[in-house]
Short mmCIF file of C-alpha atoms and ligand atoms in Angstrom, two decimals:
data_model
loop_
_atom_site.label_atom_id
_atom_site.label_comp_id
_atom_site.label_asym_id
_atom_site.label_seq_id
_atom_site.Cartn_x
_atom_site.Cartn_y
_atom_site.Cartn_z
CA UNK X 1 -6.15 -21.35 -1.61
CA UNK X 2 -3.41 -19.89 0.06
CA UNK X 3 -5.03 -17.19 1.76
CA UNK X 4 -8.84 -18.13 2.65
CA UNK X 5 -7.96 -21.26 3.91
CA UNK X 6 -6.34 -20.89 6.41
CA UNK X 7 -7.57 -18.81 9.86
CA UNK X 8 -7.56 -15.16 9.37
CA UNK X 9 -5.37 -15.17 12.17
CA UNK X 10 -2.52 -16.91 10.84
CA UNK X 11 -2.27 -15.04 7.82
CA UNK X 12 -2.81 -11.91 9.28
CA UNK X 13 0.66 -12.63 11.43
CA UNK X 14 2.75 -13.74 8.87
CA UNK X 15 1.75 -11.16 6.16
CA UNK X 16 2.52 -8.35 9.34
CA UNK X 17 5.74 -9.82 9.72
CA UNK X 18 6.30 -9.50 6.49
CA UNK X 19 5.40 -5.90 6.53
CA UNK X 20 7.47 -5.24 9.85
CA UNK X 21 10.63 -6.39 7.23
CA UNK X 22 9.92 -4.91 4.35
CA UNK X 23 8.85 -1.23 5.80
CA UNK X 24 10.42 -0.86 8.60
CA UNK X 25 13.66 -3.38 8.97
CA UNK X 26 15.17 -4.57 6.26
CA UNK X 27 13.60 -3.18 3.08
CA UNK X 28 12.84 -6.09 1.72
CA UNK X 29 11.43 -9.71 1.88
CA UNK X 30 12.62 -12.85 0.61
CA UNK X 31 10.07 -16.03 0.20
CA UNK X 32 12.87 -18.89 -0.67
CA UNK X 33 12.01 -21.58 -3.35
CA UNK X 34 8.55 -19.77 -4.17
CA UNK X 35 9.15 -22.31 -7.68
CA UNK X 36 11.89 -25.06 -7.40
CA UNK X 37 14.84 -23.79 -9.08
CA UNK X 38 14.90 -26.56 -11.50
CA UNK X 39 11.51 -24.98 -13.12
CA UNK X 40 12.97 -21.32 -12.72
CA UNK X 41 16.05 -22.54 -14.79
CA UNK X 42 13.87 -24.41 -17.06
CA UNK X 43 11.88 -21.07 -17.64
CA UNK X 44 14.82 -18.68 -18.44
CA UNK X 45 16.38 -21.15 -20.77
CA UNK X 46 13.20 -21.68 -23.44
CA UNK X 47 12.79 -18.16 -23.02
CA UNK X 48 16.82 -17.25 -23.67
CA UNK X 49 16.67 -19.98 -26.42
CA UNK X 50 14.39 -17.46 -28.55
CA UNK X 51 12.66 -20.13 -30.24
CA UNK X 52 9.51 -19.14 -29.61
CA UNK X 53 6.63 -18.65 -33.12
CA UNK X 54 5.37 -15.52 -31.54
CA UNK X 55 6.03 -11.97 -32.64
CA UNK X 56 6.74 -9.14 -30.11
CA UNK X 57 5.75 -5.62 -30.92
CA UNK X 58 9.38 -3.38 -30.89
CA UNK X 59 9.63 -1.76 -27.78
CA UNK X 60 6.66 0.83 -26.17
CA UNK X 61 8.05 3.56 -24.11
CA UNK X 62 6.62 3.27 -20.28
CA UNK X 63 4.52 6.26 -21.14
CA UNK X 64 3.41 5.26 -24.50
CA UNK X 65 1.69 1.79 -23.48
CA UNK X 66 -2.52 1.49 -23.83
CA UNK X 67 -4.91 -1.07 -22.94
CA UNK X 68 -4.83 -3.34 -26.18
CA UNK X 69 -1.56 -2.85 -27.05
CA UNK X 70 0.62 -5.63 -28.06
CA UNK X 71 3.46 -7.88 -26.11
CA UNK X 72 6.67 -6.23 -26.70
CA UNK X 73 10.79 -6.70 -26.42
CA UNK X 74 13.50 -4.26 -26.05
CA UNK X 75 17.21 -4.90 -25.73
CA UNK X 76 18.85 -2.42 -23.73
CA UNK X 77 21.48 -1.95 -22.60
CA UNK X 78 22.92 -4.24 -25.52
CA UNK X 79 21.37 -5.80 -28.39
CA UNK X 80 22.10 -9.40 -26.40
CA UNK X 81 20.08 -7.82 -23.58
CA UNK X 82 16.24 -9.08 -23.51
CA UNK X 83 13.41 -8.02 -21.59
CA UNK X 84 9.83 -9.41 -22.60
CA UNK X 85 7.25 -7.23 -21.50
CA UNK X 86 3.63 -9.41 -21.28
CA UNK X 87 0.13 -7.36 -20.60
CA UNK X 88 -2.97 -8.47 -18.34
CA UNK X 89 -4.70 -7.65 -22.19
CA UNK X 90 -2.91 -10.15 -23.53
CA UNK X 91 -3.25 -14.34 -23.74
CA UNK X 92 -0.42 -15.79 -21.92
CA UNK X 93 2.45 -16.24 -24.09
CA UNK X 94 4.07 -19.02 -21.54
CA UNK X 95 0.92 -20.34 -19.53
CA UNK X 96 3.01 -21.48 -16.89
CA UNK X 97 5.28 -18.59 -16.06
CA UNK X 98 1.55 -16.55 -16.16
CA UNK X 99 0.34 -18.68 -13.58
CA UNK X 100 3.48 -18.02 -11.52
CA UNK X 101 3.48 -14.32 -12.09
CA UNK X 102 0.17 -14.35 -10.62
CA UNK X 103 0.44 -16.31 -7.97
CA UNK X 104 3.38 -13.66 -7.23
CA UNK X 105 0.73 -10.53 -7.46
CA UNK X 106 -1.53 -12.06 -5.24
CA UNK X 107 1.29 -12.31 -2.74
CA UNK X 108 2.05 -8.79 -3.42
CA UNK X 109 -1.31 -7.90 -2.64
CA UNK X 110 -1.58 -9.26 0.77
CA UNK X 111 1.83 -7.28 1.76
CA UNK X 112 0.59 -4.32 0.13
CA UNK X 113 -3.09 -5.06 1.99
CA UNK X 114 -4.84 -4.65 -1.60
CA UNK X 115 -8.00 -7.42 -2.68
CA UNK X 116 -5.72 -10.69 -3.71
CA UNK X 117 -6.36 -10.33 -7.29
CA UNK X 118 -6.02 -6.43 -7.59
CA UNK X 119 -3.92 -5.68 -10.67
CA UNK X 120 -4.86 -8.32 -13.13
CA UNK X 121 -8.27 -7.12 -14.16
CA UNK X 122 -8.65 -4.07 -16.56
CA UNK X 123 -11.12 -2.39 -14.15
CA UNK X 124 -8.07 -2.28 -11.36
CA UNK X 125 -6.69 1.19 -10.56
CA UNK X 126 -3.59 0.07 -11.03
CA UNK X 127 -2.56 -2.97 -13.95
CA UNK X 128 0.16 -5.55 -14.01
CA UNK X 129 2.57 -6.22 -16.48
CA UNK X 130 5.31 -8.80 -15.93
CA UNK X 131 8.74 -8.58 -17.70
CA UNK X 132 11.16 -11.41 -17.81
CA UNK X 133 14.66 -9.83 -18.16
CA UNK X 134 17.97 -11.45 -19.34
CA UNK X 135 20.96 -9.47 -18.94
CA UNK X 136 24.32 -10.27 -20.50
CA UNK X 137 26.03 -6.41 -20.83
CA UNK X 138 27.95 -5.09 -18.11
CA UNK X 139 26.81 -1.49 -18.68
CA UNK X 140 24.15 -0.38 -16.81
CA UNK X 141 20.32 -1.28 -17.91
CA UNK X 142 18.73 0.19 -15.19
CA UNK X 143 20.13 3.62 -13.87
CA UNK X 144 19.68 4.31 -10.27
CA UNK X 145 16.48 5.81 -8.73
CA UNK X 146 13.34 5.05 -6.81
CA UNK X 147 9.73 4.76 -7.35
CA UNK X 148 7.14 6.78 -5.89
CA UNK X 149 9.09 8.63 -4.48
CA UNK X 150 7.95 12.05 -6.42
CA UNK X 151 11.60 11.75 -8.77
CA UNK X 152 11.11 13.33 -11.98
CA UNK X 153 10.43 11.24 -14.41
CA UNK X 154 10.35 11.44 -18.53
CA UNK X 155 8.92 8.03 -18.64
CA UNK X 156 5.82 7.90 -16.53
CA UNK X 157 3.44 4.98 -16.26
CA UNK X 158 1.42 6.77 -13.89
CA UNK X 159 1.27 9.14 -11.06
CA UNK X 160 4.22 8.79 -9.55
CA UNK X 161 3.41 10.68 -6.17
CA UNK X 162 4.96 9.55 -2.96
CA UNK X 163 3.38 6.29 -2.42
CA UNK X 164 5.59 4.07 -0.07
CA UNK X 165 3.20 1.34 0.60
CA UNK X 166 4.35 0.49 -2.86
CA UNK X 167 6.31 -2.88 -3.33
CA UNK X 168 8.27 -4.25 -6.28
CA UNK X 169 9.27 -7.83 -6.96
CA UNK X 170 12.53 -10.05 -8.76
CA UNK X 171 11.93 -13.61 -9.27
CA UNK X 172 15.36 -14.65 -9.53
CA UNK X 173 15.29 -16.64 -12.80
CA UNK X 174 19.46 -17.62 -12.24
CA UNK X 175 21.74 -17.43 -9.78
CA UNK X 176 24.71 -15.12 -8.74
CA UNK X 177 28.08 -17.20 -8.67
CA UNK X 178 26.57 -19.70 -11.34
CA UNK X 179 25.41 -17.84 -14.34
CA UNK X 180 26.64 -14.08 -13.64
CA UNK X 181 28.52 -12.87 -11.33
CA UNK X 182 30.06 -9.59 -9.88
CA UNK X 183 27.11 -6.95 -10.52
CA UNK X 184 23.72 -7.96 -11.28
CA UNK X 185 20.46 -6.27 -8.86
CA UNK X 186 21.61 -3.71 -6.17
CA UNK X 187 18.63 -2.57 -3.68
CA UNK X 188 18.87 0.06 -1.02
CA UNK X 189 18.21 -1.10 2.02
CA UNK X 190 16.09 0.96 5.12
CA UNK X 191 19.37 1.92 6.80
CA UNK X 192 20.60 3.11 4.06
CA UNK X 193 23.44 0.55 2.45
CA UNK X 194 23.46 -0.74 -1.04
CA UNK X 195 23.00 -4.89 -1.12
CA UNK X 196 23.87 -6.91 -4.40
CA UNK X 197 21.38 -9.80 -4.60
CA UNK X 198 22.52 -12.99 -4.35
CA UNK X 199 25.88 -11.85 -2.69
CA UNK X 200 24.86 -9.61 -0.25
CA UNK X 201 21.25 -10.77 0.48
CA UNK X 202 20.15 -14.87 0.01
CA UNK X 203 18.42 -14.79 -3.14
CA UNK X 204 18.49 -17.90 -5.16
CA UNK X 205 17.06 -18.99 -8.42
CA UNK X 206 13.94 -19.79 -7.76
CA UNK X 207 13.33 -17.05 -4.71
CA UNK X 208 11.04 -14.48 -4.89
CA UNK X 209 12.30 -10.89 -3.73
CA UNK X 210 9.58 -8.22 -2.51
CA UNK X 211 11.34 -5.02 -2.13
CA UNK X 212 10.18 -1.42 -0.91
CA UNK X 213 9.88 0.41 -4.39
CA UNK X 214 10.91 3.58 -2.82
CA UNK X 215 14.07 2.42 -2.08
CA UNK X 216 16.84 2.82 -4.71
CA UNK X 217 17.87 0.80 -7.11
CA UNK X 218 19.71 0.20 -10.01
CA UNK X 219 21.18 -3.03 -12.32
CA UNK X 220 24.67 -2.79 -13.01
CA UNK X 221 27.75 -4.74 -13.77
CA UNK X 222 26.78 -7.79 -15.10
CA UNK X 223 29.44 -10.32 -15.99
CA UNK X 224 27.61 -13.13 -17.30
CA UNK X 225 29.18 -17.08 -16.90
CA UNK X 226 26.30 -18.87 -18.48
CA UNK X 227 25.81 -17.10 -21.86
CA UNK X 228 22.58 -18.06 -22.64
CA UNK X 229 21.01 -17.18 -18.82
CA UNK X 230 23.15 -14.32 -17.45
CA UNK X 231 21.36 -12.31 -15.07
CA UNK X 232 17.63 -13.41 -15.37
CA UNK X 233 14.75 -12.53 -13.69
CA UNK X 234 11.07 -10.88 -13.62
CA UNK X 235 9.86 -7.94 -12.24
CA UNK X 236 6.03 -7.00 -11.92
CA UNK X 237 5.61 -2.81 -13.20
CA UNK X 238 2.03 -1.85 -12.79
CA UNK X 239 0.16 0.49 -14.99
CA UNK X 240 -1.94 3.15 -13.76
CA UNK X 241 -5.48 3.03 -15.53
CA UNK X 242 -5.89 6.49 -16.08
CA UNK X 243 -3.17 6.51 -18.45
CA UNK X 244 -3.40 3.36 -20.37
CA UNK X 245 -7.14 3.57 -20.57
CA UNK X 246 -8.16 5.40 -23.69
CA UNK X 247 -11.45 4.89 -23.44
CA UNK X 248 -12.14 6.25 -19.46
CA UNK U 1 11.44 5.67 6.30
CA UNK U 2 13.08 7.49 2.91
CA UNK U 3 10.62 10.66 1.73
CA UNK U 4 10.81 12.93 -0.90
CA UNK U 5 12.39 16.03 -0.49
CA UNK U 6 9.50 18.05 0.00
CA UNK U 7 8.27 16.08 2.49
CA UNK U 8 8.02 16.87 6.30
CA UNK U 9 11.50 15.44 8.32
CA UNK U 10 8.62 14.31 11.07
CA UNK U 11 6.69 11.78 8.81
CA UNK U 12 9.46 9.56 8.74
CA UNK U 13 9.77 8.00 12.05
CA UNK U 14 5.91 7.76 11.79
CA UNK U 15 5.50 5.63 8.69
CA UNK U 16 8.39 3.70 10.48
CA UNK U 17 6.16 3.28 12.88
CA UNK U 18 3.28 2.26 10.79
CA UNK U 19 5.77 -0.77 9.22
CA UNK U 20 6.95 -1.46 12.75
CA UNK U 21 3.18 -2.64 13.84
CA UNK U 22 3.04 -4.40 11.04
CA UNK U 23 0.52 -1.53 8.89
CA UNK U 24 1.03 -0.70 6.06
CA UNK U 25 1.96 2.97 5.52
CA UNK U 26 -1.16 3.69 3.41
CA UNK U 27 -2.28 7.13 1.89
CA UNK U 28 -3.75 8.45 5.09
CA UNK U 29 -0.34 7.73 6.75
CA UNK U 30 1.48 9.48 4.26
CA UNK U 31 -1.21 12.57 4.68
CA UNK U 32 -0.94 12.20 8.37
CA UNK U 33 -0.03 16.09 8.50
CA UNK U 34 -2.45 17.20 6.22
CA UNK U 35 -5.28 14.65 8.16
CA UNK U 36 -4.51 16.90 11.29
CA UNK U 37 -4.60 20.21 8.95
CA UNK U 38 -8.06 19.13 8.61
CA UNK U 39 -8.65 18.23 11.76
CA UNK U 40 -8.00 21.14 13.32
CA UNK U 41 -9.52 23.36 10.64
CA UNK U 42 -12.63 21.56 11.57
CA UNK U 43 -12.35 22.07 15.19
CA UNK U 44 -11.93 26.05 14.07
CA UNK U 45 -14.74 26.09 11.64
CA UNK U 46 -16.92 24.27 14.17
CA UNK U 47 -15.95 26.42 17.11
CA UNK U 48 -14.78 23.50 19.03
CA UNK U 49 -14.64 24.70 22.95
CA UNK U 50 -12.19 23.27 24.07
CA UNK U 51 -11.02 23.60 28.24
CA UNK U 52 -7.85 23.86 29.20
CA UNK U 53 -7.46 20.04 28.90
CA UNK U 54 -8.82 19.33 25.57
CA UNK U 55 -10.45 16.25 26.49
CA UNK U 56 -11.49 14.23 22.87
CA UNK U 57 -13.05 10.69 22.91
CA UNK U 58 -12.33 8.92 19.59
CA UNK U 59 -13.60 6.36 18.05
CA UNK U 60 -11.93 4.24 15.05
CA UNK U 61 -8.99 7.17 15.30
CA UNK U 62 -5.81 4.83 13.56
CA UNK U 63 -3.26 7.03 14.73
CA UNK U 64 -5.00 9.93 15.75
CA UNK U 65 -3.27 12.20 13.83
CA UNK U 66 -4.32 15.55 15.47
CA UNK U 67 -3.30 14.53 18.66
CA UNK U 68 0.28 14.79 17.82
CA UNK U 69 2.89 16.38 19.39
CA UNK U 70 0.02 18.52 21.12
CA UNK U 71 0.66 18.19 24.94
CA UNK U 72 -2.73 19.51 26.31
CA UNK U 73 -5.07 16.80 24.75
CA UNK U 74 -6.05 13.93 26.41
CA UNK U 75 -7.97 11.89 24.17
CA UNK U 76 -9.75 8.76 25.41
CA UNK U 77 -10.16 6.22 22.31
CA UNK U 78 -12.08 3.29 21.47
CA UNK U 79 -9.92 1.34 18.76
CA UNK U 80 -10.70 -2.23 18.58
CA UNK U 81 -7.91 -2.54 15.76
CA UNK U 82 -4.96 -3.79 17.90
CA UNK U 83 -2.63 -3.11 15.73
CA UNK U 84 -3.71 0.65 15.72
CA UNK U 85 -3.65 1.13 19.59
CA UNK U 86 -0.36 -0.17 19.55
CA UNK U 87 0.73 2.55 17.07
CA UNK U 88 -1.26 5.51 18.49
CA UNK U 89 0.52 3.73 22.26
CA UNK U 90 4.17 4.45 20.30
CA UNK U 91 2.98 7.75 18.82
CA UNK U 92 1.60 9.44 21.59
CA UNK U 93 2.57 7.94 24.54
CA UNK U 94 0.01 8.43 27.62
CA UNK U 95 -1.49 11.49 26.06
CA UNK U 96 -4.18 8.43 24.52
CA UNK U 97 -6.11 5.87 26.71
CA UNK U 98 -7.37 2.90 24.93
CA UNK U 99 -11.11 2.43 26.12
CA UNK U 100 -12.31 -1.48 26.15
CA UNK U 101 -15.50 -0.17 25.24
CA UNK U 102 -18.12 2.22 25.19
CA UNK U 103 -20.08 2.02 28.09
CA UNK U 104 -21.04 3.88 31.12
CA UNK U 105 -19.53 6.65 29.91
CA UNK U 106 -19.86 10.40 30.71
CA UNK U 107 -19.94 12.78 27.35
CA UNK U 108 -20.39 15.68 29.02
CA UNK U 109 -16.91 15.30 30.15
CA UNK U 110 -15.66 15.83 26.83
CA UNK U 111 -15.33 18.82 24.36
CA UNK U 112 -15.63 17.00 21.86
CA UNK U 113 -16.79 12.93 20.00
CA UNK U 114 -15.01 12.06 16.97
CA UNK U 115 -15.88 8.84 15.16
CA UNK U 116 -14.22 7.07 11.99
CA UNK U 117 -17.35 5.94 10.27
CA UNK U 118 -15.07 3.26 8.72
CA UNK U 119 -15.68 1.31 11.83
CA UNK U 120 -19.49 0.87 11.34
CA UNK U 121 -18.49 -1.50 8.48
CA UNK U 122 -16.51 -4.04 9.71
CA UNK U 123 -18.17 -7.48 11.01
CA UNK U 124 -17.93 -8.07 14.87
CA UNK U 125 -17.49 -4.58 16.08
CA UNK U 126 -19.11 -3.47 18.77
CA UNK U 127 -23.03 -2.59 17.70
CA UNK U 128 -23.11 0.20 20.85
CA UNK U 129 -21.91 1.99 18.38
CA UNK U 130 -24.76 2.34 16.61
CA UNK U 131 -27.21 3.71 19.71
CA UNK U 132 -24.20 5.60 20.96
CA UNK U 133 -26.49 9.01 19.83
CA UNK U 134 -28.78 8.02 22.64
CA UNK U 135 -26.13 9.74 24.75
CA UNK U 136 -25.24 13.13 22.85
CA UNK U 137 -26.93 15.54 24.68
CA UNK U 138 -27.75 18.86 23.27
CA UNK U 139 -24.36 20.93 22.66
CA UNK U 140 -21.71 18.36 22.75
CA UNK U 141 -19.89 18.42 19.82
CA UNK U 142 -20.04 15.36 17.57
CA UNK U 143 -18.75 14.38 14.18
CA UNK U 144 -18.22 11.00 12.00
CA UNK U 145 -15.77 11.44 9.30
CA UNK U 146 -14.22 9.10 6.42
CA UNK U 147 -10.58 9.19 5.27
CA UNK U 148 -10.92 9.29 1.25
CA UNK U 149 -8.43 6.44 -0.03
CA UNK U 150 -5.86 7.08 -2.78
CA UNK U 151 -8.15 5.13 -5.42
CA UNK U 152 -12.10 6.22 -5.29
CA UNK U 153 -13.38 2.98 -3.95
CA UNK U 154 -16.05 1.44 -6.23
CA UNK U 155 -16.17 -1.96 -4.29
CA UNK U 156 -19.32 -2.55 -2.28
CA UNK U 157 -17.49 -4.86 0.55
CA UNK U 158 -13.42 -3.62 0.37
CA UNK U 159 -10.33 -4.26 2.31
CA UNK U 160 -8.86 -1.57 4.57
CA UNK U 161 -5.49 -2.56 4.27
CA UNK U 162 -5.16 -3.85 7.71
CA UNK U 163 -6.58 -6.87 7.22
CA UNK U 164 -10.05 -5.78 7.68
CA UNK U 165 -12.66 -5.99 5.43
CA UNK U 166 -15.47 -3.01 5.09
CA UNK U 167 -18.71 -3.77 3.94
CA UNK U 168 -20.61 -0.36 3.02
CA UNK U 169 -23.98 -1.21 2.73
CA UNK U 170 -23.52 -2.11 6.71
CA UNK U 171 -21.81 0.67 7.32
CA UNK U 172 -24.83 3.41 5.66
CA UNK U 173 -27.40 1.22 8.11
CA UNK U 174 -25.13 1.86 11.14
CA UNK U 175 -24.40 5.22 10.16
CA UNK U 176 -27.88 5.55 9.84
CA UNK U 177 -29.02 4.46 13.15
CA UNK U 178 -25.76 6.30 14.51
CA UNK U 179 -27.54 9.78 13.42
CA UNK U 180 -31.24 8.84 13.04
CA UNK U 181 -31.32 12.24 16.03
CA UNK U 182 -30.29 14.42 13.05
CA UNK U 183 -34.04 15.26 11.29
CA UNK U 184 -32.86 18.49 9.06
CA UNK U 185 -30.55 16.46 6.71
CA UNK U 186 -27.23 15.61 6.99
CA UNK U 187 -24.73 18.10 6.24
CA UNK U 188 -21.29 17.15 5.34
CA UNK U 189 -17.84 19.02 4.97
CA UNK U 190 -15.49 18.50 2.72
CA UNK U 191 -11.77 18.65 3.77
CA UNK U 192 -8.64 18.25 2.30
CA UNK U 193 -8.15 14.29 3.28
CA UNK U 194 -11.29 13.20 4.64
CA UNK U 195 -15.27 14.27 4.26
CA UNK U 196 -17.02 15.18 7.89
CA UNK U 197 -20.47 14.54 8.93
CA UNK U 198 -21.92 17.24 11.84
CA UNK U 199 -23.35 15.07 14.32
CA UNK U 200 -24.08 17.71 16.95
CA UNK U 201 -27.75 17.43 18.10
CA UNK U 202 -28.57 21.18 17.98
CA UNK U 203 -27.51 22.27 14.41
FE1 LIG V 1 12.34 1.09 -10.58
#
């Protein structure tokens, strides 16, 4: 396994310098080919192709989702838009991009110093749900802001006090030039400058991106030039127990 | 490091440090203002006597919160967390002196022993630590405190976030041996950021 294998020593240095990037230089991390791009591509397109025999729920606002609660799908900002959003509660819909999702929480974890499996059990403080997101409108889907960084909020999925240890993640699912171009994921970075991935930072298909959550950002100005993948990825949202737990 | 509004301009260049040494800027780093609130609302409550040089030894400190931007400290601490001398190093400059370890040391020259119980639980620390009592003498000021996490820790054997890994049911024997002087009970305070335990022999 990737972590207790290896000497404490070696991992402790690499997940620091992954720190030193992501908190204090750069605002963010990229680990290239974390899956080959062949399987990324291979992912978006059964999941673009909608062929799937399994029903989503309609969408659940942020604030509205509960332990138990079924799978869901929303298209925003257009009715070609998808996002998939797939609980901990749940079976895996697509075994193998759950194993990968995982694999990318437990990374997450050792950057954010957190137990390696913290977020996948229903006892964790805080629980994971991963959304694979195509996006084929230009308009914006995701408005500017930051996380945890005490914004207002009317869509809560938990306490969203300052909290910058926090870290999000894209697994870039296509790739800027190739199947969308000209807008797609803008990040802020730490000194202060808005980067496009893909253009302005090296983020393939395939490449996982761990980002400072506090940090703006927004998705905007998508022109797609594969219809089917667009601008695809997944991101990894966490729920905080003490709202989605009924029964605590 | 980018803070909400309401937020003190000072905490950024510290959680800047924090990433810059690798560490993760955790909830006690984010409360670092508040953690020296409560420090030095426990050194009023406890009538710390301080000289004209405060003169602090502290053990397990992270980044010795209360020490900062206070010129007439000089706090002597025993951190065996490298990663958290180099921070305090950048934070406070030569107002801290990293200790290599415990021994031969005076107390009497300080006003005062603070200890991060978190300490007692990690594997390969230093077991002085736990006989350390064998040298309070009667009106030196001593106290352990914890730093309360962001998520009540339920975990028997937890990481710090550092890399460490904190193993409670070592740390209560330590701690035990650390104040098996105290015979009246243990009396604990409860601050804002972190719960105290009065060490001091004479209580
Ligand atoms: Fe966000």
């Amino acid at each position: 396994m990737f972590y207790y294998s290896k000497t404490k020593s070696d991992n402790q240095s690499f997940v620091m310098d992954v720190r030193k990037r992501i908190y204090n230089q750069d605002g963010y991390f990229v680990f290239k080919n974390f899956i080959d791009a062949e399987k990324a591509e291979s992912i978006a397109r059964r999941w673009s192709s909608g062929r799937f025999d399994y029903e989503f729920h309609d969408r659940f606002a942020n604030s509205e989702v509960r332990i138990g609660h079924p799978n869901y799908c929303y298209h925003r900002p257009g009715s070609p838009d998808l996002s998939y959003c797939m609980h901990m509660w749940n079976a895996p819909v697509d075994q193998e991009l759950h194993s990968i999702c995982l694999e990318a929480q437990s990374l997450r974890n050792l950057v954010e110093g957190r137990a390696l499996h913290f977020g996948t059990q229903l006892h964790d403080p805080l629980i994971l749900q991963y959304r694979l997101s195509r996006t084929l409108s230009t308009d914006t889907s995701v408005f500017p802001h930051a996380d945890f960084l005490e914004e207002p909020r009317r869509d809560s999925m938990g306490d969203h006090a300052y909290d910058p240890r926090r870290c999000q993640m894209t697994l870039m699912l296509s790739d800027y030039g190739t199947h969308y171009k000209d807008g797609g994921f803008f990040l802020q970075n730490n000194q202060d400058k808005q980067l496009l991935l893909g253009r302005d930072v090296s983020a393939q298909i395939g490449d996982l991106v761990l980002w400072k959550y506090s940090n703006k950002h927004t998705v905007t100005g998508v022109v797609p030039m594969d219809q089917d993948l667009g601008f695809s990825r997944v991101i990894f949202p966490s729920f905080d127990k003490e709202y989605v737990d009924v029964s605590a | 490091m980018f803070l909400p509004e309401n937020y003190p301009k000072q905490l950024s260049p510290i959680l800047d440090a924090y990433g810059a040494h690798g560490l993760i800027p955790d909830y006690s780093a984010v409360h670092f203002f508040d953690l020296k609130d409560d420090f030095e609302a426990l050194f009023k409550d406890h009538s710390v006597k301080f000289k004209a040089n405060k003169r602090v030894l502290d053990i397990g400190g992270r980044s010795i919160a209360y020490l900062y931007n206070s010129k007439k400290f000089v706090v002597e601490s025993y951190e065996p967390r490298e990663a958290f001398q180099k921070l305090g190093s950048e934070l406070h400059g030569d107002n801290v002196c990293y200790l290599h370890d415990l021994k031969d040391l005076d107390f009497n020259q300080y006003d005062c022993v603070l200890i991060n119980i978190e300490l007692l639980g990690l594997e390969g620390i230093d077991l002085n630590l736990t006989t350390l009592n064998e040298h309070f003498s009667s009106g030196l000021k001593v106290f352990a405190y914890r730093l309360r996490p962001r998520h009540k820790e339920i975990s028997q054997v937890y990481l710090l976030g550092d890399g460490s890994v904190c193993d409670e049911s070592l740390m209560l024997k330590r701690f035990k041996m650390l104040n098996s002087h105290i015979h009246m009970g243990l009396k604990k305070y409860e601050y804002s950021y972190m719960d105290v335990f009065d060490l001091c022999r004479d209580y």
